[in-house]
Amino acid sequence: MAFLLCVSTSSPAFNNKKTLPTLSSKRICTQGCYQHKCLSLKAMQEEMTFTMVNESAKQRIPHVLTVAGSDSGAGAGIQADLKACAARGVYCSTVITAVTAQNTIGVQDVSILPEDSVAEQLKSVLSDMHVDVVKTGMLPSTAIVKILHESLKQFPVRALVVDPVMVSTSGVVLAGPSVLDTFRWDLLPMADIVTPNLKEASTLLGWSQLETITDMCSAAKSIHNMGPRNVLVKGGHLPSSSDAVDIFFDGEDIYELRSSRIQTPNTHGTGCTLASCIAAELAKGFSMLSAVKVAKRYVESVLKFSKDITIGDGPQGPLDHLFKLKRNVYHSRKLRPLDHDDLFLYAVTDSGMNRKWGHTITDSAAKECLVICRHHNVPLLINDRIDIAIACDADGVHVGQSDMPVQTARSLLGPEKIIGVSCKTPEQALKAWTDGADYIGSGGVFPTNTKANNRTIGLDGLKTVCSASKLPVVAIGGINLSNARSVMELDVPNLKGVAVVSALFDRECVRTETEKLHALLAETVAQTKNKKTQDE
């Protein structure tokens, strides 16, 4: 049955300010992990207004340049840096130092790029693109370290984040012993923070393995003596701790930063991700300690969210930096484009009618409807309220001419959601298409009691709008069993169905009335097609 449900937000369940001053969107993940986002329509509108007012002016965009190797499996290196910066809302440019062949099993090949190529990449970006922070990863040769050192002297940036990538997780050496001295003498004194893990810290210092928090504190102080302004020694593999403990030293104070240890095979690229996130927060203007804390929380969240994804057959999988992969798998049905057949019978709920006939309406009406609609593969749209649509993760919204503009709604909802708009004139229909709507609702076709002061356009007005529209059209307004046939008999190309309120919901049994109306519409369409065939 081709069907679409639009939930009206006029009920007290949606408008009670005590229960819904803002909306908390909780993306439910497996293993009890939640991703929260607090939204309010007022705040979203203010943000969009600010954006539109300033879109013609030059805006300063936080910018991170990552200088690192390419990971063909996209779990670490340049690819992880790009995804982490995107997740944190920062622009990221790249200088590639080496191309690696690697996957979830390990590293199969490393090809170091020519020094001239690295130098030209650095000059190209730093001379033009107003970089705030440089983050380094794999620096595979002494010459490349020196080139970076000279480039940063010529083009100073606000901060330098050094992730001393030397050995891959699978044990492949990515920066040999000859690089260490240049690293210590040239790069570390320029660094605002260096982020070694336990192996990297012991390698930089020439120490044996770090095994305790006390060892980590001593290592942080000793590395600080090499010149960097801050040191973060990462203790993710510390054998003596049940938590993930990192040690941050700013030259004066030691901070012991703890988070839960996430048991997951998907840890490839955590070091790159952490350093890139620190760089991103510094580019935004945060203090060093704040940037480190945000980055640590972000990595913990990503590890939790990514623990159940499976990419590759090896022992160490990648992260889901954007918190999207599992969501897309579990909810892939709703990401399909609008099927015009969905508009054939478009049901619009009404809270007053629901109360009259004893139909259930609760504070969680939208989410309850969503569960039912998902089960039956029926798109769910929210009428007027973009904030509710986002909070319950509905398939889209329907807006009127006096509601939020379609372009603004699209900016908030994203490209995959469905947006419909009410139109009475050909001019409004054309604007809806230009603004990026997916369909239009045109009416009222007949007089109706469900919307006060609603101007009726009649069948002729509907036909005019349909003829002018470049979008699929659903007719609305006073349509019921007695007149639905006359609507569908118009037989204009863009008219795809009817939207009804009281014809379904101002009845004792919604299902019975739905089946009757659907059968009538299907019969009318079939008869119209047969008549056209006979006439031809």
Coordinates of C-alpha atoms in Angstrom, one line a residue:
M1 CA 0.0 0.0 0.0
A2 CA 1.5 3.3 -1.1
F3 CA 1.2 5.6 1.9
L4 CA 2.8 8.5 3.8
L5 CA 2.0 9.8 7.3
C6 CA 2.4 13.4 8.4
V7 CA 2.1 14.0 12.2
S8 CA 0.4 17.2 13.2
T9 CA 2.3 19.0 16.0
S10 CA -0.7 21.0 17.3
S11 CA -1.4 18.6 20.1
P12 CA -0.5 19.4 23.7
A13 CA 2.0 16.5 23.5
F14 CA 4.1 18.6 21.2
N15 CA 3.4 22.1 22.5
N16 CA 3.5 21.7 26.3
K17 CA 6.4 23.9 27.2
K18 CA 6.9 22.1 30.5
T19 CA 7.7 18.9 28.8
L20 CA 9.3 20.2 25.7
P21 CA 11.3 23.5 26.2
T22 CA 14.0 22.0 24.0
L23 CA 14.3 18.6 22.4
S24 CA 17.0 16.0 23.4
S25 CA 17.9 13.8 20.5
K26 CA 19.3 10.5 21.7
R27 CA 20.8 8.3 18.9
I28 CA 20.6 4.9 20.4
C29 CA 23.5 2.7 19.7
T30 CA 24.2 -0.9 20.7
Q31 CA 25.9 -1.8 24.0
G32 CA 24.1 1.1 25.7
C33 CA 26.1 3.9 24.0
Y34 CA 24.2 7.1 23.3
Q35 CA 25.0 10.2 21.2
H36 CA 23.2 13.2 22.5
K37 CA 22.3 16.5 20.8
C38 CA 20.2 19.2 22.3
L39 CA 18.2 21.2 19.9
S40 CA 15.8 24.1 20.0
L41 CA 14.0 25.7 17.1
K42 CA 14.8 29.2 18.3
A43 CA 18.5 28.5 18.5
M44 CA 18.6 26.9 15.1
Q45 CA 16.8 29.8 13.5
E46 CA 19.1 32.3 15.2
E47 CA 22.1 30.3 13.9
M48 CA 20.8 30.2 10.4
T49 CA 20.0 33.9 10.5
F50 CA 23.5 34.7 11.6
T51 CA 24.9 32.5 8.8
M52 CA 22.7 34.1 6.2
V53 CA 23.6 37.7 7.4
N54 CA 27.3 37.0 7.2
E55 CA 27.4 34.7 4.2
S56 CA 28.5 37.6 1.9
A57 CA 31.3 38.6 4.3
K58 CA 34.6 36.8 4.5
Q59 CA 34.5 34.4 7.4
R60 CA 37.6 33.1 9.2
I61 CA 37.4 29.3 9.0
P62 CA 39.6 27.3 11.5
H63 CA 42.2 25.5 9.4
V64 CA 44.4 22.6 10.2
L65 CA 47.2 21.3 7.9
T66 CA 48.1 17.7 8.4
V67 CA 51.6 16.5 7.3
A68 CA 51.5 12.8 7.3
G69 CA 51.4 9.5 5.3
S70 CA 48.5 8.2 3.3
D71 CA 46.8 5.0 4.6
S72 CA 45.1 3.1 1.7
G73 CA 42.8 1.4 4.2
A74 CA 41.8 4.9 5.5
G75 CA 42.0 3.9 9.1
A76 CA 44.9 6.1 10.1
G77 CA 47.2 8.8 8.6
I78 CA 45.9 11.5 6.3
Q79 CA 42.5 9.9 6.0
A80 CA 41.9 9.7 9.7
D81 CA 43.1 13.3 10.1
L82 CA 40.6 14.5 7.5
K83 CA 37.7 12.7 9.1
A84 CA 38.6 13.8 12.6
C85 CA 38.8 17.4 11.6
A86 CA 35.5 17.2 9.6
A87 CA 33.9 15.7 12.7
R88 CA 35.1 18.6 14.8
G89 CA 34.0 21.2 12.2
V90 CA 37.4 22.4 11.1
Y91 CA 38.8 22.7 7.5
C92 CA 41.7 20.3 6.9
S93 CA 44.3 20.5 4.1
T94 CA 47.0 17.9 3.6
V95 CA 50.7 17.4 2.7
I96 CA 51.4 13.7 2.0
T97 CA 54.8 12.5 3.0
A98 CA 54.5 8.8 2.0
V99 CA 52.0 6.4 0.5
T100 CA 51.4 3.2 2.3
A101 CA 49.7 0.0 1.3
Q102 CA 47.9 -1.1 4.4
N103 CA 44.6 -2.6 5.6
T104 CA 43.2 -4.1 8.8
I105 CA 45.9 -6.8 8.7
G106 CA 49.0 -4.6 8.6
V107 CA 51.3 -2.5 6.4
Q108 CA 52.4 -4.2 3.2
D109 CA 54.4 -1.4 1.6
V110 CA 55.7 2.1 2.2
S111 CA 56.7 4.5 -0.6
I112 CA 58.3 7.8 0.6
L113 CA 57.5 10.8 -1.6
P114 CA 60.3 12.8 -3.2
E115 CA 61.5 15.6 -1.0
D116 CA 60.8 18.2 -3.6
S117 CA 57.2 17.1 -3.8
V118 CA 56.8 17.5 0.0
A119 CA 58.4 20.9 -0.1
E120 CA 56.1 22.1 -2.9
Q121 CA 53.0 20.8 -1.1
L122 CA 54.0 22.7 2.1
K123 CA 54.7 25.9 0.2
S124 CA 51.5 25.7 -1.8
V125 CA 49.3 25.4 1.3
L126 CA 51.2 27.6 3.8
S127 CA 51.8 30.5 1.4
D128 CA 48.1 30.9 0.6
M129 CA 45.6 29.2 2.8
H130 CA 46.0 30.9 6.2
V131 CA 46.7 27.7 8.2
D132 CA 46.1 28.0 12.0
V133 CA 47.6 24.7 13.2
V134 CA 49.9 22.2 11.7
K135 CA 49.6 18.6 12.8
T136 CA 52.3 16.1 11.9
G137 CA 52.1 12.3 11.6
M138 CA 54.4 10.1 9.6
L139 CA 57.7 11.9 8.8
P140 CA 59.7 9.1 7.3
S141 CA 63.0 10.8 6.5
T142 CA 65.5 13.2 8.0
A143 CA 65.2 15.4 4.9
I144 CA 61.4 15.7 5.2
V145 CA 61.7 16.7 8.9
K146 CA 64.2 19.4 7.9
I147 CA 61.9 20.6 5.1
L148 CA 59.0 20.9 7.5
H149 CA 61.2 22.8 10.0
E150 CA 62.3 25.3 7.4
S151 CA 58.8 25.7 6.0
L152 CA 57.4 26.5 9.5
K153 CA 60.1 29.1 10.0
Q154 CA 59.2 30.7 6.7
F155 CA 55.4 30.5 7.3
P156 CA 54.7 30.5 11.1
V157 CA 51.4 29.1 12.4
R158 CA 49.6 29.5 15.6
A159 CA 50.4 26.0 16.9
L160 CA 52.3 22.8 15.9
V161 CA 50.9 19.5 17.1
V162 CA 53.5 16.6 16.7
D163 CA 52.3 13.0 16.7
P164 CA 55.6 11.2 16.6
V165 CA 54.6 8.3 14.4
M166 CA 57.5 5.8 14.2
V167 CA 56.1 2.3 14.3
S168 CA 52.8 1.0 13.0
T169 CA 50.5 -1.0 15.3
S170 CA 51.4 -4.1 13.4
G171 CA 55.1 -3.4 14.1
V172 CA 56.3 -2.0 10.8
V173 CA 58.9 0.8 11.2
L174 CA 57.6 4.0 9.7
A175 CA 60.5 6.3 10.7
G176 CA 63.9 4.9 11.3
P177 CA 66.6 5.7 13.9
S178 CA 68.2 8.3 11.6
V179 CA 65.1 10.5 11.9
L180 CA 65.2 10.6 15.7
D181 CA 68.0 13.1 16.2
T182 CA 66.5 15.5 13.7
F183 CA 63.2 15.0 15.3
R184 CA 64.7 15.8 18.8
W185 CA 66.8 18.8 17.6
D186 CA 64.6 20.5 15.0
L187 CA 61.0 19.6 15.5
L188 CA 60.3 19.1 19.2
P189 CA 61.6 22.6 20.2
M190 CA 59.0 24.1 17.7
A191 CA 56.1 21.9 19.0
D192 CA 53.3 23.3 21.1
I193 CA 52.4 19.7 22.1
V194 CA 53.8 16.3 21.3
T195 CA 51.6 13.2 21.8
P196 CA 53.7 10.0 22.0
N197 CA 52.2 6.7 23.0
L198 CA 54.2 4.5 25.4
K199 CA 56.4 3.0 22.7
E200 CA 57.1 6.3 21.1
A201 CA 57.9 8.0 24.4
S202 CA 60.4 5.3 25.3
T203 CA 61.9 5.5 21.8
L204 CA 62.3 9.3 22.0
L205 CA 64.0 9.0 25.3
G206 CA 66.0 5.8 24.6
W207 CA 64.4 4.2 27.7
S208 CA 63.0 0.8 28.3
Q209 CA 59.3 0.1 28.2
L210 CA 57.0 2.4 30.3
E211 CA 54.9 0.3 32.6
T212 CA 53.5 2.5 35.3
I213 CA 51.8 5.9 35.6
T214 CA 54.9 7.0 37.5
D215 CA 57.0 6.0 34.4
M216 CA 54.7 8.1 32.2
C217 CA 55.0 11.2 34.4
S218 CA 58.8 10.9 34.4
A219 CA 58.7 10.5 30.6
A220 CA 56.5 13.5 30.1
K221 CA 58.9 15.7 32.1
S222 CA 61.9 14.4 30.3
I223 CA 60.4 14.9 26.8
H224 CA 59.3 18.4 27.9
N225 CA 63.0 19.1 28.5
M226 CA 63.6 18.5 24.8
G227 CA 61.7 21.7 24.0
P228 CA 58.0 21.2 23.4
R229 CA 55.7 23.4 25.4
N230 CA 53.3 20.6 26.4
V231 CA 53.5 16.8 26.4
L232 CA 50.7 14.2 26.4
V233 CA 51.9 10.7 27.0
K234 CA 49.2 8.3 26.0
G235 CA 48.6 5.3 28.1
G236 CA 46.1 3.3 26.1
H237 CA 48.3 0.2 26.3
L238 CA 49.4 0.6 29.9
P239 CA 49.3 -2.9 31.3
S240 CA 48.8 -2.0 34.9
S241 CA 45.7 0.2 34.5
S242 CA 42.1 -0.8 34.0
D243 CA 41.4 2.7 32.7
A244 CA 42.8 4.5 29.7
V245 CA 45.1 6.9 31.4
D246 CA 47.0 9.8 29.7
I247 CA 49.5 12.1 31.3
F248 CA 49.5 15.8 30.3
F249 CA 52.4 18.0 31.4
D250 CA 52.5 21.7 30.7
G251 CA 55.9 22.5 32.2
E252 CA 54.4 23.2 35.6
D253 CA 51.6 20.8 36.4
I254 CA 51.0 17.1 35.8
Y255 CA 47.4 16.2 34.9
E256 CA 46.2 12.6 35.0
L257 CA 43.4 12.2 32.5
R258 CA 41.3 9.1 32.8
S259 CA 38.6 7.6 30.7
S260 CA 37.0 4.1 30.5
R261 CA 38.9 1.5 28.5
I262 CA 36.8 0.4 25.6
Q263 CA 37.2 -3.3 24.7
T264 CA 37.1 -3.3 20.9
P265 CA 39.3 -4.4 18.0
N266 CA 38.5 -1.2 16.1
T267 CA 41.4 1.0 17.3
H268 CA 43.3 1.7 14.1
G269 CA 44.1 5.4 13.9
T270 CA 43.3 6.4 17.4
G271 CA 46.6 8.3 17.8
C272 CA 46.1 10.2 14.6
T273 CA 42.6 11.0 15.5
L274 CA 43.5 12.3 19.0
A275 CA 46.2 14.5 17.7
S276 CA 44.0 15.8 14.9
C277 CA 41.2 16.6 17.3
I278 CA 43.6 18.5 19.5
A279 CA 44.8 20.5 16.5
A280 CA 41.2 21.2 15.5
E281 CA 40.3 22.5 18.9
L282 CA 43.4 24.7 19.0
A283 CA 42.5 26.1 15.6
K284 CA 39.1 27.1 17.1
G285 CA 40.9 29.0 19.8
F286 CA 40.7 26.7 22.7
S287 CA 43.4 26.5 25.4
M288 CA 45.8 23.5 25.2
L289 CA 44.4 21.7 28.2
S290 CA 40.8 22.2 27.0
A291 CA 41.7 20.9 23.6
V292 CA 43.3 17.8 25.0
K293 CA 40.3 17.1 27.2
V294 CA 37.8 17.5 24.3
A295 CA 40.0 15.3 22.1
K296 CA 40.1 12.6 24.7
R297 CA 36.4 12.6 25.2
Y298 CA 35.8 12.5 21.5
V299 CA 38.1 9.5 21.0
E300 CA 36.4 7.7 23.8
S301 CA 33.0 8.4 22.2
V302 CA 34.2 7.2 18.8
L303 CA 35.7 4.0 20.2
K304 CA 32.3 3.2 21.9
F305 CA 30.4 4.0 18.8
S306 CA 32.7 2.0 16.5
K307 CA 33.1 -1.1 18.6
D308 CA 30.6 -3.2 16.7
I309 CA 31.3 -2.2 13.1
T310 CA 33.1 -4.7 10.9
I311 CA 35.4 -3.5 8.1
G312 CA 38.0 -5.9 6.9
D313 CA 39.1 -9.4 8.1
G314 CA 42.2 -8.3 10.1
P315 CA 42.7 -7.9 13.9
Q316 CA 42.5 -4.0 13.9
G317 CA 39.6 -2.2 12.3
P318 CA 39.0 1.5 11.7
L319 CA 36.9 4.1 13.5
D320 CA 33.6 5.7 12.6
H321 CA 34.7 9.3 13.0
L322 CA 31.4 10.8 11.9
F323 CA 29.1 8.5 13.9
K324 CA 27.3 7.6 10.7
L325 CA 28.1 4.0 9.6
K326 CA 26.0 2.0 12.0
R327 CA 23.2 4.5 11.8
N328 CA 23.1 4.2 8.0
V329 CA 23.1 0.4 8.2
Y330 CA 20.3 0.3 10.8
H331 CA 18.2 3.0 9.1
S332 CA 19.1 2.6 5.5
R333 CA 15.4 2.4 4.4
K334 CA 14.7 6.0 5.3
L335 CA 17.7 7.3 3.3
R336 CA 16.0 6.3 0.0
P337 CA 14.7 9.2 -2.1
L338 CA 11.0 10.1 -2.0
D339 CA 9.1 7.6 -4.1
H340 CA 6.2 9.4 -5.8
D341 CA 4.0 6.5 -5.0
D342 CA 4.4 7.4 -1.3
L343 CA 2.1 10.4 -2.0
F344 CA -0.8 8.3 -3.3
L345 CA -2.5 8.3 0.1
Y346 CA -1.1 10.9 2.4
A347 CA -2.5 10.7 6.0
V348 CA -2.3 13.8 8.2
T349 CA -3.1 13.2 11.9
D350 CA -5.2 15.5 14.0
S351 CA -4.9 15.6 17.8
G352 CA -8.5 16.8 18.3
M353 CA -9.9 14.0 16.3
N354 CA -7.6 11.5 18.0
R355 CA -9.0 12.6 21.4
K356 CA -12.6 12.6 20.1
W357 CA -12.4 8.9 19.0
G358 CA -10.1 7.8 21.8
H359 CA -7.0 7.3 19.7
T360 CA -3.8 7.3 21.7
I361 CA -1.7 10.5 21.7
T362 CA 1.2 10.8 24.1
D363 CA 4.2 13.0 24.7
S364 CA 6.3 10.6 22.6
A365 CA 3.8 10.5 19.8
A366 CA 6.3 11.2 17.0
K367 CA 8.7 8.5 18.2
E368 CA 5.9 6.0 18.5
C369 CA 4.7 6.8 15.0
L370 CA 8.2 6.4 13.7
V371 CA 8.5 2.9 15.1
I372 CA 5.2 1.9 13.4
C373 CA 6.1 3.6 10.1
R374 CA 9.5 2.0 10.0
H375 CA 7.9 -1.4 10.5
H376 CA 5.6 -0.9 7.5
N377 CA 8.1 1.0 5.3
V378 CA 6.0 4.2 5.4
P379 CA 7.8 7.6 5.4
L380 CA 6.9 9.8 8.4
L381 CA 7.0 13.6 8.1
I382 CA 6.4 16.1 10.9
N383 CA 4.1 19.0 10.1
D384 CA 5.7 22.5 10.6
R385 CA 8.1 21.5 13.4
I386 CA 11.7 21.0 12.1
D387 CA 13.0 20.7 15.7
I388 CA 10.7 17.7 16.4
A389 CA 11.6 16.1 13.0
I390 CA 15.3 16.3 14.0
A391 CA 14.8 15.1 17.5
C392 CA 12.8 12.0 16.5
D393 CA 14.8 11.4 13.3
A394 CA 11.7 11.5 11.1
D395 CA 12.0 11.2 7.4
G396 CA 11.3 14.9 6.8
V397 CA 8.9 17.8 7.3
H398 CA 6.1 19.6 5.6
V399 CA 6.1 23.4 5.9
G400 CA 3.7 26.1 5.0
Q401 CA 4.3 29.4 3.3
S402 CA 4.6 31.2 6.6
D403 CA 6.9 28.6 8.2
M404 CA 10.6 28.2 8.0
P405 CA 11.9 28.7 4.4
V406 CA 12.7 25.5 2.5
Q407 CA 16.3 26.4 2.0
T408 CA 16.8 26.9 5.8
A409 CA 15.0 23.6 6.6
R410 CA 17.2 21.8 4.1
S411 CA 20.4 23.3 5.7
L412 CA 19.2 21.9 9.0
L413 CA 17.9 18.5 7.9
G414 CA 20.5 17.6 5.3
P415 CA 20.2 16.3 1.7
E416 CA 18.6 13.0 2.4
K417 CA 15.4 14.1 4.2
I418 CA 12.1 14.8 2.6
I419 CA 10.7 18.3 2.5
G420 CA 7.2 19.2 1.3
V421 CA 5.7 22.7 1.1
S422 CA 2.2 24.0 0.8
C423 CA 1.4 25.9 -2.4
K424 CA -1.7 27.6 -3.8
T425 CA -0.2 29.3 -6.9
P426 CA 2.0 28.3 -9.8
E427 CA 4.5 30.9 -8.6
Q428 CA 4.8 29.3 -5.2
A429 CA 5.1 25.9 -6.8
L430 CA 8.0 27.0 -9.0
K431 CA 9.7 28.6 -6.0
A432 CA 9.4 25.4 -4.0
W433 CA 11.2 23.6 -6.8
T434 CA 13.9 26.3 -7.0
D435 CA 14.4 26.1 -3.2
G436 CA 14.9 22.4 -3.1
A437 CA 11.6 20.9 -1.9
D438 CA 10.8 17.3 -2.8
Y439 CA 7.1 17.7 -3.3
I440 CA 4.2 20.2 -2.9
G441 CA 0.9 20.0 -1.2
S442 CA -1.7 22.0 -3.1
G443 CA -5.1 23.2 -1.8
G444 CA -7.5 23.5 -0.1
V445 CA -9.2 21.9 -3.0
F446 CA -12.5 21.9 -1.1
P447 CA -13.8 23.7 2.0
T448 CA -12.5 22.2 5.2
N449 CA -13.0 22.6 8.9
T450 CA -9.5 21.4 9.9
K451 CA -7.8 24.7 9.0
A452 CA -9.3 28.1 9.7
N453 CA -9.4 30.8 7.1
N454 CA -7.9 28.5 4.4
R455 CA -8.6 29.9 0.9
T456 CA -10.1 27.3 -1.4
I457 CA -8.5 26.9 -4.9
G458 CA -10.9 24.3 -6.3
L459 CA -10.2 21.7 -8.9
D460 CA -9.3 24.3 -11.5
G461 CA -6.7 25.9 -9.2
L462 CA -5.3 22.5 -8.4
K463 CA -5.0 21.7 -12.1
T464 CA -3.2 25.0 -12.7
V465 CA -0.7 24.4 -10.0
C466 CA -0.1 20.8 -11.1
S467 CA 0.5 21.9 -14.7
A468 CA 3.0 24.5 -13.6
S469 CA 4.8 22.4 -11.0
K470 CA 8.1 20.6 -11.6
L471 CA 7.6 18.6 -8.5
P472 CA 5.1 15.9 -7.6
V473 CA 1.9 17.2 -6.2
V474 CA -0.4 15.9 -3.5
A475 CA -3.9 17.5 -3.3
I476 CA -5.2 18.5 0.1
G477 CA -8.2 20.1 1.7
G478 CA -11.7 18.7 2.3
I479 CA -11.0 15.5 0.3
N480 CA -13.0 12.4 1.3
L481 CA -14.8 9.4 -0.1
S482 CA -17.4 11.5 -1.8
N483 CA -15.1 13.7 -3.9
A484 CA -11.7 12.0 -4.1
R485 CA -12.7 10.4 -7.4
S486 CA -13.1 13.9 -9.0
V487 CA -9.6 14.9 -7.8
M488 CA -7.8 11.8 -9.3
E489 CA -9.9 12.1 -12.5
L490 CA -8.1 15.4 -13.3
D491 CA -5.4 13.1 -14.7
V492 CA -2.6 15.8 -14.7
P493 CA 0.9 14.4 -14.9
N494 CA 2.3 15.7 -11.6
L495 CA -0.7 14.9 -9.4
K496 CA 0.4 11.8 -7.4
G497 CA -2.3 11.5 -4.7
V498 CA -4.4 13.0 -2.0
A499 CA -3.7 14.1 1.5
V500 CA -6.6 13.6 4.0
V501 CA -7.3 14.4 7.6
S502 CA -10.9 14.0 8.8
A503 CA -11.7 11.4 6.1
L504 CA -9.5 9.0 8.1
F505 CA -9.1 10.4 11.6
D506 CA -12.6 11.8 12.3
R507 CA -13.8 8.2 12.1
E508 CA -14.2 5.4 14.6
C509 CA -11.9 3.0 12.7
V510 CA -9.0 4.6 10.9
R511 CA -7.9 1.3 9.2
T512 CA -11.3 0.7 7.7
E513 CA -11.6 4.2 6.3
T514 CA -8.0 4.0 4.9
E515 CA -8.7 0.7 3.1
K516 CA -11.9 2.2 1.6
L517 CA -10.2 5.4 0.4
H518 CA -7.2 3.6 -1.0
A519 CA -9.4 1.2 -2.9
L520 CA -11.4 4.1 -4.4
L521 CA -8.2 5.9 -5.4
A522 CA -6.7 2.8 -7.0
E523 CA -10.0 2.0 -8.9
T524 CA -10.2 5.6 -10.2
V525 CA -6.6 5.6 -11.4
A526 CA -7.1 2.2 -13.1
Q527 CA -10.3 3.4 -14.8
T528 CA -8.7 6.6 -16.0
K529 CA -5.8 4.7 -17.6
N530 CA -8.2 2.3 -19.3
K531 CA -10.3 5.1 -20.7
K532 CA -7.1 6.8 -22.1
T533 CA -6.1 3.5 -23.7
Q534 CA -9.5 3.1 -25.3
D535 CA -9.5 6.7 -26.6
E536 CA -6.1 6.2 -28.2

